[in-house]
Coordinates of C-alpha atoms and ligand atoms in Angstrom, one line a residue:
X38 CA -27.7 7.7 -7.7
X39 CA -26.0 4.9 -9.6
X40 CA -23.5 2.8 -7.8
X41 CA -19.9 3.5 -8.6
X42 CA -17.6 0.7 -9.6
X43 CA -15.6 -0.9 -6.8
X44 CA -12.3 -2.3 -8.3
X45 CA -10.5 -5.3 -6.8
X46 CA -7.2 -3.5 -6.1
X47 CA -6.1 -0.1 -7.7
X48 CA -3.1 2.2 -7.1
X49 CA -3.4 5.0 -4.3
X50 CA -1.2 8.1 -5.6
X51 CA -2.2 10.8 -3.3
X52 CA 1.3 11.4 -1.7
X53 CA 4.2 13.1 -3.1
X54 CA 4.3 11.0 -6.4
X55 CA 3.7 14.0 -8.6
X56 CA 6.2 16.1 -6.8
X57 CA 8.9 13.6 -7.0
X58 CA 8.3 12.5 -10.6
X59 CA 8.1 16.1 -11.5
X60 CA 11.5 16.7 -10.0
X61 CA 12.9 13.6 -12.0
X62 CA 11.5 15.1 -15.1
X63 CA 12.6 18.8 -14.5
X64 CA 16.3 17.6 -13.7
X65 CA 16.1 15.3 -16.8
X66 CA 17.3 12.3 -14.7
X67 CA 14.9 9.9 -16.2
X68 CA 16.7 6.8 -17.1
X69 CA 18.3 4.1 -14.9
X70 CA 20.8 6.5 -13.2
X71 CA 19.7 9.2 -10.7
X72 CA 19.4 9.8 -7.0
X73 CA 15.8 8.5 -6.6
X74 CA 16.9 5.0 -7.6
X75 CA 19.6 4.9 -4.8
X76 CA 17.3 6.6 -2.4
X77 CA 14.4 4.1 -3.0
X78 CA 16.8 1.2 -2.5
X79 CA 18.4 2.6 0.6
X80 CA 14.9 3.5 2.2
X81 CA 13.5 0.0 1.2
X82 CA 16.4 -1.8 2.7
X83 CA 16.1 0.3 5.7
X84 CA 12.3 -0.3 6.0
X85 CA 12.7 -4.1 5.9
X86 CA 15.8 -4.1 7.8
X87 CA 17.9 -5.8 5.2
X88 CA 21.8 -5.2 4.4
X89 CA 20.9 -3.9 1.0
X90 CA 18.5 -3.6 -2.0
X91 CA 18.9 -3.7 -5.8
X92 CA 16.0 -2.3 -7.8
X93 CA 14.9 -4.0 -10.9
X94 CA 12.4 -3.7 -13.7
X95 CA 9.7 -5.9 -12.3
X96 CA 9.3 -8.8 -9.8
X97 CA 9.5 -11.1 -12.5
X98 CA 13.1 -9.9 -13.5
X99 CA 14.1 -9.9 -9.9
X100 CA 13.1 -13.6 -9.5
X101 CA 15.0 -14.4 -12.6
X102 CA 18.1 -12.8 -11.4
X103 CA 17.6 -14.4 -7.8
X104 CA 17.6 -17.7 -9.3
X105 CA 20.7 -17.1 -11.3
X106 CA 22.7 -15.6 -8.4
X107 CA 21.6 -18.6 -6.4
X108 CA 23.5 -20.6 -8.9
X109 CA 20.6 -22.4 -10.5
X110 CA 21.4 -23.7 -13.9
X111 CA 19.7 -25.7 -16.7
X112 CA 21.0 -28.9 -15.0
X113 CA 19.0 -28.2 -11.7
X114 CA 15.5 -28.4 -10.3
X115 CA 13.6 -25.9 -8.1
X116 CA 10.7 -26.6 -5.6
X117 CA 8.0 -24.1 -6.2
X118 CA 4.4 -23.8 -5.1
X119 CA 1.5 -24.6 -7.5
X120 CA -0.9 -22.2 -6.0
X121 CA 0.5 -18.7 -7.0
X122 CA 0.8 -16.3 -9.8
X123 CA 2.7 -17.8 -12.6
X124 CA 5.5 -15.2 -12.5
X125 CA 6.9 -17.0 -9.5
X126 CA 7.6 -20.0 -11.6
X127 CA 8.4 -19.0 -15.2
X128 CA 11.9 -17.6 -14.4
X129 CA 12.8 -21.2 -13.4
X130 CA 12.0 -22.2 -17.0
X131 CA 13.9 -19.0 -18.4
X132 CA 16.9 -20.6 -17.0
X133 CA 16.1 -23.9 -18.4
X134 CA 15.9 -25.6 -14.9
X135 CA 12.8 -27.8 -14.0
X136 CA 10.2 -26.9 -11.3
X137 CA 8.7 -29.5 -8.8
X138 CA 5.4 -28.4 -7.7
X139 CA 4.4 -28.4 -4.1
X140 CA 1.0 -28.1 -2.3
X141 CA -0.2 -25.2 -0.1
X142 CA -1.3 -25.4 3.5
X143 CA -4.1 -23.4 5.1
X144 CA -2.1 -20.3 4.8
X145 CA -2.4 -20.8 1.1
X146 CA 1.5 -20.7 1.0
X147 CA 3.8 -23.7 0.5
X148 CA 3.1 -26.6 2.9
X149 CA 6.2 -26.7 4.8
X150 CA 5.5 -30.2 6.2
X151 CA 5.0 -31.7 2.7
X152 CA 8.0 -29.9 1.6
X153 CA 10.1 -31.5 4.2
X154 CA 8.5 -34.9 3.7
X155 CA 9.3 -34.8 0.0
X156 CA 12.9 -33.9 0.6
X157 CA 13.1 -36.8 3.1
X158 CA 11.2 -39.5 1.5
X159 CA 11.5 -38.7 -2.4
X160 CA 15.2 -37.6 -2.5
X161 CA 18.7 -38.5 -1.4
X162 CA 21.1 -36.2 0.2
X163 CA 24.5 -36.9 -1.2
X164 CA 27.7 -35.0 -0.6
X165 CA 25.7 -31.9 0.4
X166 CA 23.3 -32.2 -2.7
X167 CA 19.8 -32.9 -2.6
X168 CA 19.2 -35.3 -5.4
X169 CA 15.6 -36.1 -6.7
X170 CA 15.1 -40.0 -6.8
X171 CA 12.7 -39.6 -9.7
X172 CA 15.1 -37.5 -12.1
X173 CA 18.5 -37.9 -10.5
X174 CA 18.9 -34.1 -10.7
X175 CA 20.1 -31.8 -8.2
X176 CA 17.4 -29.6 -6.4
X177 CA 19.3 -26.5 -5.7
X178 CA 16.6 -24.0 -4.4
X179 CA 13.1 -23.4 -3.5
X180 CA 10.8 -20.4 -4.3
X181 CA 8.6 -19.6 -1.5
X182 CA 5.6 -17.2 -2.1
X183 CA 4.1 -15.3 0.7
X184 CA 0.5 -15.4 -0.8
X185 CA -1.7 -12.3 -0.5
X186 CA 0.4 -10.8 2.3
X187 CA 0.5 -13.8 4.5
X188 CA 3.7 -15.4 5.6
X189 CA 4.7 -18.9 4.7
X190 CA 5.9 -21.1 7.7
X191 CA 9.5 -19.8 7.3
X192 CA 10.6 -21.5 10.6
X193 CA 9.9 -24.9 9.2
X194 CA 11.0 -24.0 5.5
X195 CA 14.3 -22.7 6.7
X196 CA 14.9 -25.8 8.8
X197 CA 14.3 -28.0 5.7
X198 CA 16.4 -25.8 3.6
X199 CA 19.3 -25.8 6.0
X200 CA 19.2 -29.5 6.5
X201 CA 19.2 -30.0 2.6
X202 CA 21.4 -27.1 1.5
X203 CA 18.7 -25.3 -0.5
X204 CA 18.8 -21.8 -1.5
X205 CA 15.7 -20.1 -0.5
X206 CA 14.2 -17.3 -2.9
X207 CA 11.4 -15.5 -1.1
X208 CA 8.9 -14.2 -3.7
X209 CA 7.5 -11.4 -1.4
X210 CA 6.1 -9.5 -4.3
X211 CA 2.7 -9.6 -2.4
X212 CA 4.0 -9.3 1.1
X213 CA 6.0 -6.0 1.5
X214 CA 5.6 -4.9 5.0
X215 CA 4.7 -8.4 6.4
X216 CA 6.8 -9.4 9.4
X217 CA 7.0 -12.0 12.2
X218 CA 5.9 -10.6 15.6
X219 CA 6.9 -13.7 17.4
X220 CA 9.3 -16.8 17.4
X221 CA 12.9 -17.1 16.1
X222 CA 12.2 -14.8 13.4
X223 CA 10.5 -12.0 15.3
X224 CA 10.7 -8.6 13.5
X225 CA 12.1 -10.1 10.4
X226 CA 10.2 -9.0 7.2
X227 CA 9.0 -11.3 4.5
X228 CA 11.9 -11.2 1.9
X229 CA 14.7 -11.0 4.4
X230 CA 14.6 -14.4 5.9
X231 CA 15.8 -16.7 3.1
X232 CA 18.8 -16.2 0.7
X233 CA 17.3 -13.4 -1.3
X234 CA 13.8 -11.7 -1.4
X235 CA 11.9 -10.0 -4.2
X236 CA 9.3 -7.2 -4.1
X237 CA 7.1 -6.1 -6.9
X238 CA 5.5 -2.7 -7.6
X239 CA 3.2 -3.6 -10.3
X240 CA 0.0 -1.7 -10.3
X241 CA -2.1 -4.0 -8.3
X242 CA 0.5 -4.5 -5.4
X243 CA 0.5 -2.6 -2.1
X244 CA 2.6 0.1 -3.4
X245 CA 3.4 0.7 -7.1
X246 CA 5.7 2.2 -9.4
X247 CA 3.6 1.3 -12.4
X248 CA 6.0 -1.6 -13.0
X249 CA 9.2 -2.2 -11.0
X250 CA 10.7 -4.5 -8.4
X251 CA 13.4 -4.8 -5.7
X252 CA 15.6 -7.5 -4.6
X253 CA 16.7 -7.6 -0.8
X254 CA 19.2 -9.6 0.9
X255 CA 21.5 -9.7 3.9
X256 CA 24.2 -11.0 1.7
X257 CA 25.9 -8.1 0.1
X258 CA 27.9 -10.2 -2.3
X259 CA 24.8 -11.6 -3.8
X260 CA 23.3 -8.2 -4.2
X261 CA 26.4 -7.0 -5.9
X262 CA 26.1 -9.9 -8.5
X263 CA 22.5 -9.1 -8.9
X264 CA 23.3 -5.5 -9.7
X265 CA 26.0 -6.4 -12.1
X266 CA 23.7 -8.8 -14.0
X267 CA 20.9 -6.2 -14.0
X268 CA 23.2 -3.7 -15.8
X269 CA 24.5 -5.9 -18.7
X270 CA 27.4 -7.3 -16.6
X271 CA 29.4 -4.4 -17.4
X272 CA 32.8 -4.7 -15.6
X273 CA 34.3 -1.5 -17.0
X274 CA 32.3 1.6 -17.2
X275 CA 34.6 3.3 -19.6
X276 CA 35.9 0.4 -22.0
X277 CA 32.6 -1.4 -21.8
X278 CA 34.1 -4.8 -21.0
X279 CA 31.5 -7.5 -20.0
X280 CA 32.5 -10.7 -18.2
X281 CA 29.1 -12.5 -18.6
X282 CA 25.7 -12.4 -20.2
X283 CA 23.8 -9.7 -18.4
X284 CA 20.4 -8.0 -18.6
X285 CA 18.8 -4.5 -18.9
X286 CA 16.8 -5.1 -15.8
X287 CA 17.4 -1.9 -13.9
X288 CA 14.6 0.6 -12.7
X289 CA 14.3 4.0 -13.9
X290 CA 14.7 7.2 -11.9
X291 CA 11.2 8.1 -12.8
X292 CA 9.8 5.0 -11.3
X293 CA 11.9 5.2 -8.2
X294 CA 10.7 8.7 -7.7
X295 CA 7.1 7.3 -7.6
X296 CA 8.3 4.4 -5.5
X297 CA 9.8 6.7 -3.0
X298 CA 6.5 8.7 -2.6
X299 CA 4.7 5.3 -2.3
X300 CA 6.9 3.9 0.4
X301 CA 6.3 7.0 2.6
X302 CA 2.6 6.0 2.6
X303 CA 3.2 2.2 2.9
X304 CA 2.4 2.1 6.6
X305 CA -0.8 4.1 6.2
X306 CA -1.9 1.8 3.5
X307 CA -1.4 -1.1 5.6
X308 CA -3.4 0.5 8.5
X309 CA -6.4 1.1 6.1
X310 CA -6.0 -2.4 4.6
X311 CA -6.0 -4.0 8.2
X312 CA -9.0 -1.8 9.2
X313 CA -11.1 -2.9 6.2
X314 CA -10.2 -6.5 6.7
X315 CA -11.4 -6.2 10.3
X316 CA -14.5 -4.5 9.1
X317 CA -15.2 -7.2 6.4
X318 CA -14.7 -9.9 8.9
X319 CA -17.1 -8.6 11.5
X320 CA -19.7 -7.6 8.9
X321 CA -19.7 -11.1 7.1
X322 CA -19.9 -13.0 10.5
X323 CA -23.1 -14.9 10.5
X324 CA -23.5 -14.9 6.7
X325 CA -24.1 -18.7 6.2
X326 CA -21.4 -20.3 4.0
X327 CA -18.9 -17.4 4.0
X328 CA -15.9 -16.7 6.1
X329 CA -12.8 -14.4 5.4
X330 CA -9.4 -16.1 5.6
X331 CA -7.3 -15.2 8.5
X332 CA -3.7 -14.2 8.2
X333 CA -1.1 -16.2 10.4
X334 CA -1.4 -15.3 14.1
X335 CA 2.3 -14.7 14.8
X336 CA 2.8 -11.9 12.1
X337 CA 1.9 -8.4 11.3
X338 CA 0.5 -8.9 7.8
X339 CA 0.3 -6.1 5.2
X340 CA -3.2 -7.3 4.5
X341 CA -2.7 -7.0 0.8
X342 CA -5.5 -9.3 -0.5
X343 CA -8.5 -10.5 1.3
X344 CA -9.6 -14.2 0.6
X345 CA -13.4 -15.0 1.0
X346 CA -14.0 -18.7 1.5
X347 CA -17.2 -19.8 0.0
X348 CA -18.4 -23.2 1.1
X349 CA -21.2 -25.4 0.0
X350 CA -23.7 -23.8 2.3
X351 CA -23.8 -20.5 0.4
X352 CA -26.4 -20.4 -2.1
X353 CA -24.2 -19.9 -5.1
X354 CA -20.7 -21.1 -6.1
X355 CA -17.8 -18.8 -6.7
X356 CA -18.2 -18.5 -10.5
X357 CA -21.8 -17.4 -10.1
X358 CA -20.9 -15.2 -7.3
X359 CA -18.1 -13.5 -9.2
X360 CA -20.5 -12.6 -12.0
X361 CA -23.3 -11.6 -9.6
X362 CA -20.9 -9.3 -7.9
X363 CA -19.8 -8.0 -11.3
X364 CA -23.4 -7.0 -12.2
X365 CA -23.5 -5.0 -8.9
X366 CA -20.2 -3.3 -10.1
X367 CA -18.1 -5.1 -7.6
X368 CA -14.9 -6.5 -9.0
X369 CA -13.9 -10.0 -7.6
X370 CA -11.6 -12.7 -8.8
X371 CA -10.9 -16.3 -8.3
X372 CA -7.5 -17.2 -7.2
X373 CA -5.0 -18.3 -9.9
X374 CA -5.4 -21.6 -11.8
X375 CA -3.0 -24.1 -10.4
X376 CA 0.5 -23.6 -12.2
X377 CA 1.0 -27.4 -12.5
X378 CA -2.2 -27.4 -14.5
X379 CA -1.0 -24.9 -17.0
X380 CA -0.1 -26.0 -20.5
X381 CA 3.6 -25.1 -20.3
X382 CA 3.9 -27.2 -17.2
X383 CA 2.2 -30.3 -18.4
X384 CA 4.3 -33.3 -17.3
X385 CA 6.2 -31.4 -14.5
X386 CA 6.7 -33.3 -11.3
X387 CA 4.1 -32.6 -8.6
X388 CA 3.9 -33.8 -5.0
X389 CA 0.5 -34.4 -3.4
X390 CA -1.3 -31.4 -4.6
X391 CA -4.5 -31.6 -2.6
X392 CA -5.4 -28.5 -0.8
X393 CA -4.5 -26.1 -3.4
X394 CA -7.3 -27.8 -5.6
X395 CA -9.8 -27.2 -2.9
X396 CA -8.9 -23.5 -2.2
X397 CA -8.9 -23.0 -6.0
X398 CA -12.7 -24.0 -6.0
X399 CA -13.7 -22.0 -2.9
X400 CA -11.7 -18.8 -2.6
X401 CA -12.6 -15.4 -4.1
X402 CA -10.7 -12.2 -3.8
X403 CA -12.8 -9.1 -2.8
X404 CA -12.1 -5.5 -3.1
X405 CA -9.1 -4.5 -0.9
X406 CA -7.6 -1.4 -2.4
X407 CA -6.0 1.1 0.2
X408 CA -8.6 3.7 -0.8
X409 CA -11.6 1.5 -0.2
X410 CA -14.0 3.3 2.1
X411 CA -16.1 2.1 4.8
X412 CA -19.2 2.7 2.6
X413 CA -17.6 0.4 0.0
X414 CA -17.1 -2.4 2.3
X415 CA -20.7 -1.9 3.6
X416 CA -22.0 -2.2 0.1
X417 CA -20.0 -5.2 -0.9
X418 CA -21.1 -7.0 2.2
X419 CA -24.7 -6.1 1.4
X420 CA -24.4 -7.7 -1.9
X421 CA -22.9 -10.8 -0.3
X422 CA -25.9 -11.0 2.0
X423 CA -28.4 -11.1 -0.9
X424 CA -27.0 -13.3 -3.5
X425 CA -28.9 -13.8 -6.7
X426 CA -28.1 -16.7 -8.8
Ligands
PLP688 C1 3.0 -9.8 -8.8 C2 3.8 -11.1 -8.8 C3 4.8 -11.4 -9.3 C4 5.5 -10.6 -10.4 O1 5.8 -9.3 -10.2 P1 6.0 -8.3 -11.6 O2 6.4 -7.0 -10.9 O3 4.4 -8.2 -11.9 O4 6.7 -8.8 -12.5 C5 5.5 -12.5 -9.0 N1 4.9 -13.3 -8.1 C6 3.7 -13.1 -7.5 C7 3.3 -14.2 -6.5 C8 3.1 -12.0 -7.7 O5 1.9 -11.9 -7.2

């Protein structure tokens, strides 16, 4: 029997997706109006215990709006992580603002200590504004990404943000369902701790609408602004008056129908992912040179992506490993190229990027879909045990 292909991360659509989408089509509510949109928003807000939610076209547009409603302008700067998907940072440039790149810590998320150190040592706090000593510009916000479903150190990050009057945009596109189990933020979900949080429903995320996103916040005024901007900033429905430049960033009812069905299965997906994570961890124990990266101990992670750390004791490096596994029909991927090294960001300010460079060279993402079976995990681990150069 020939081995089936094991993808890295694919959708799992075995719930009521077809039923709800069919209903949306049969009732002919297929555009940005319709009850699935409001339902999906309400159920999402309820699930993450936020005051409200506003659906958007994708995570990227949600992040764009988030920066805008946080008051970031082309005069400002925004602190961002260097180790993440580029969509976390590009919206800073859409606005014309400048990013400052921060290193990661061992959670792969933004290093909270370096963040604080940078604000203390490289900036001045004048009249409630954090001013960058190098550029003399106002740093107004930071974008924190909860990488792979882990949680950034929000306790420390929020302390720094509070001290220096920074708005906190949580890119929780990979971390829907992750929450603190301990500490001052116990029971708070990723995305609901900062000023505003953004989720993504792209095809590879833990739940998907094909393409889509959601903004959440406990500040209802901000959400109102977001919705206004997402709907062309229309201030009068009948006469079409517009009080600013808006966007067409709303989700459609068809997408929301799918999203609602997906949300119903989210906890099941998380359970499967957590089980498979545990299995990978147990089965790879004892393979020289390999370890599965843990999630933070004080959280319930959604276990979205698994990071396999490959050190120098392993017979082959990650590039060889990825192509070897590919030849065995196992799809793997290195983590992202650092954003501060990408062409559009040449010359952007960076602060002590060290750990991110190391993780980039050593971490591989291995198959983690919510429909991955025990046999699949066993097969992947068998391949890992017998690497061929
Ligand atoms: C997926 C992702 C995004 C973008 O979401 P889209 O819905 O694809 O626009 C942004 N940031 C991070 C970290 C992501 O993983």
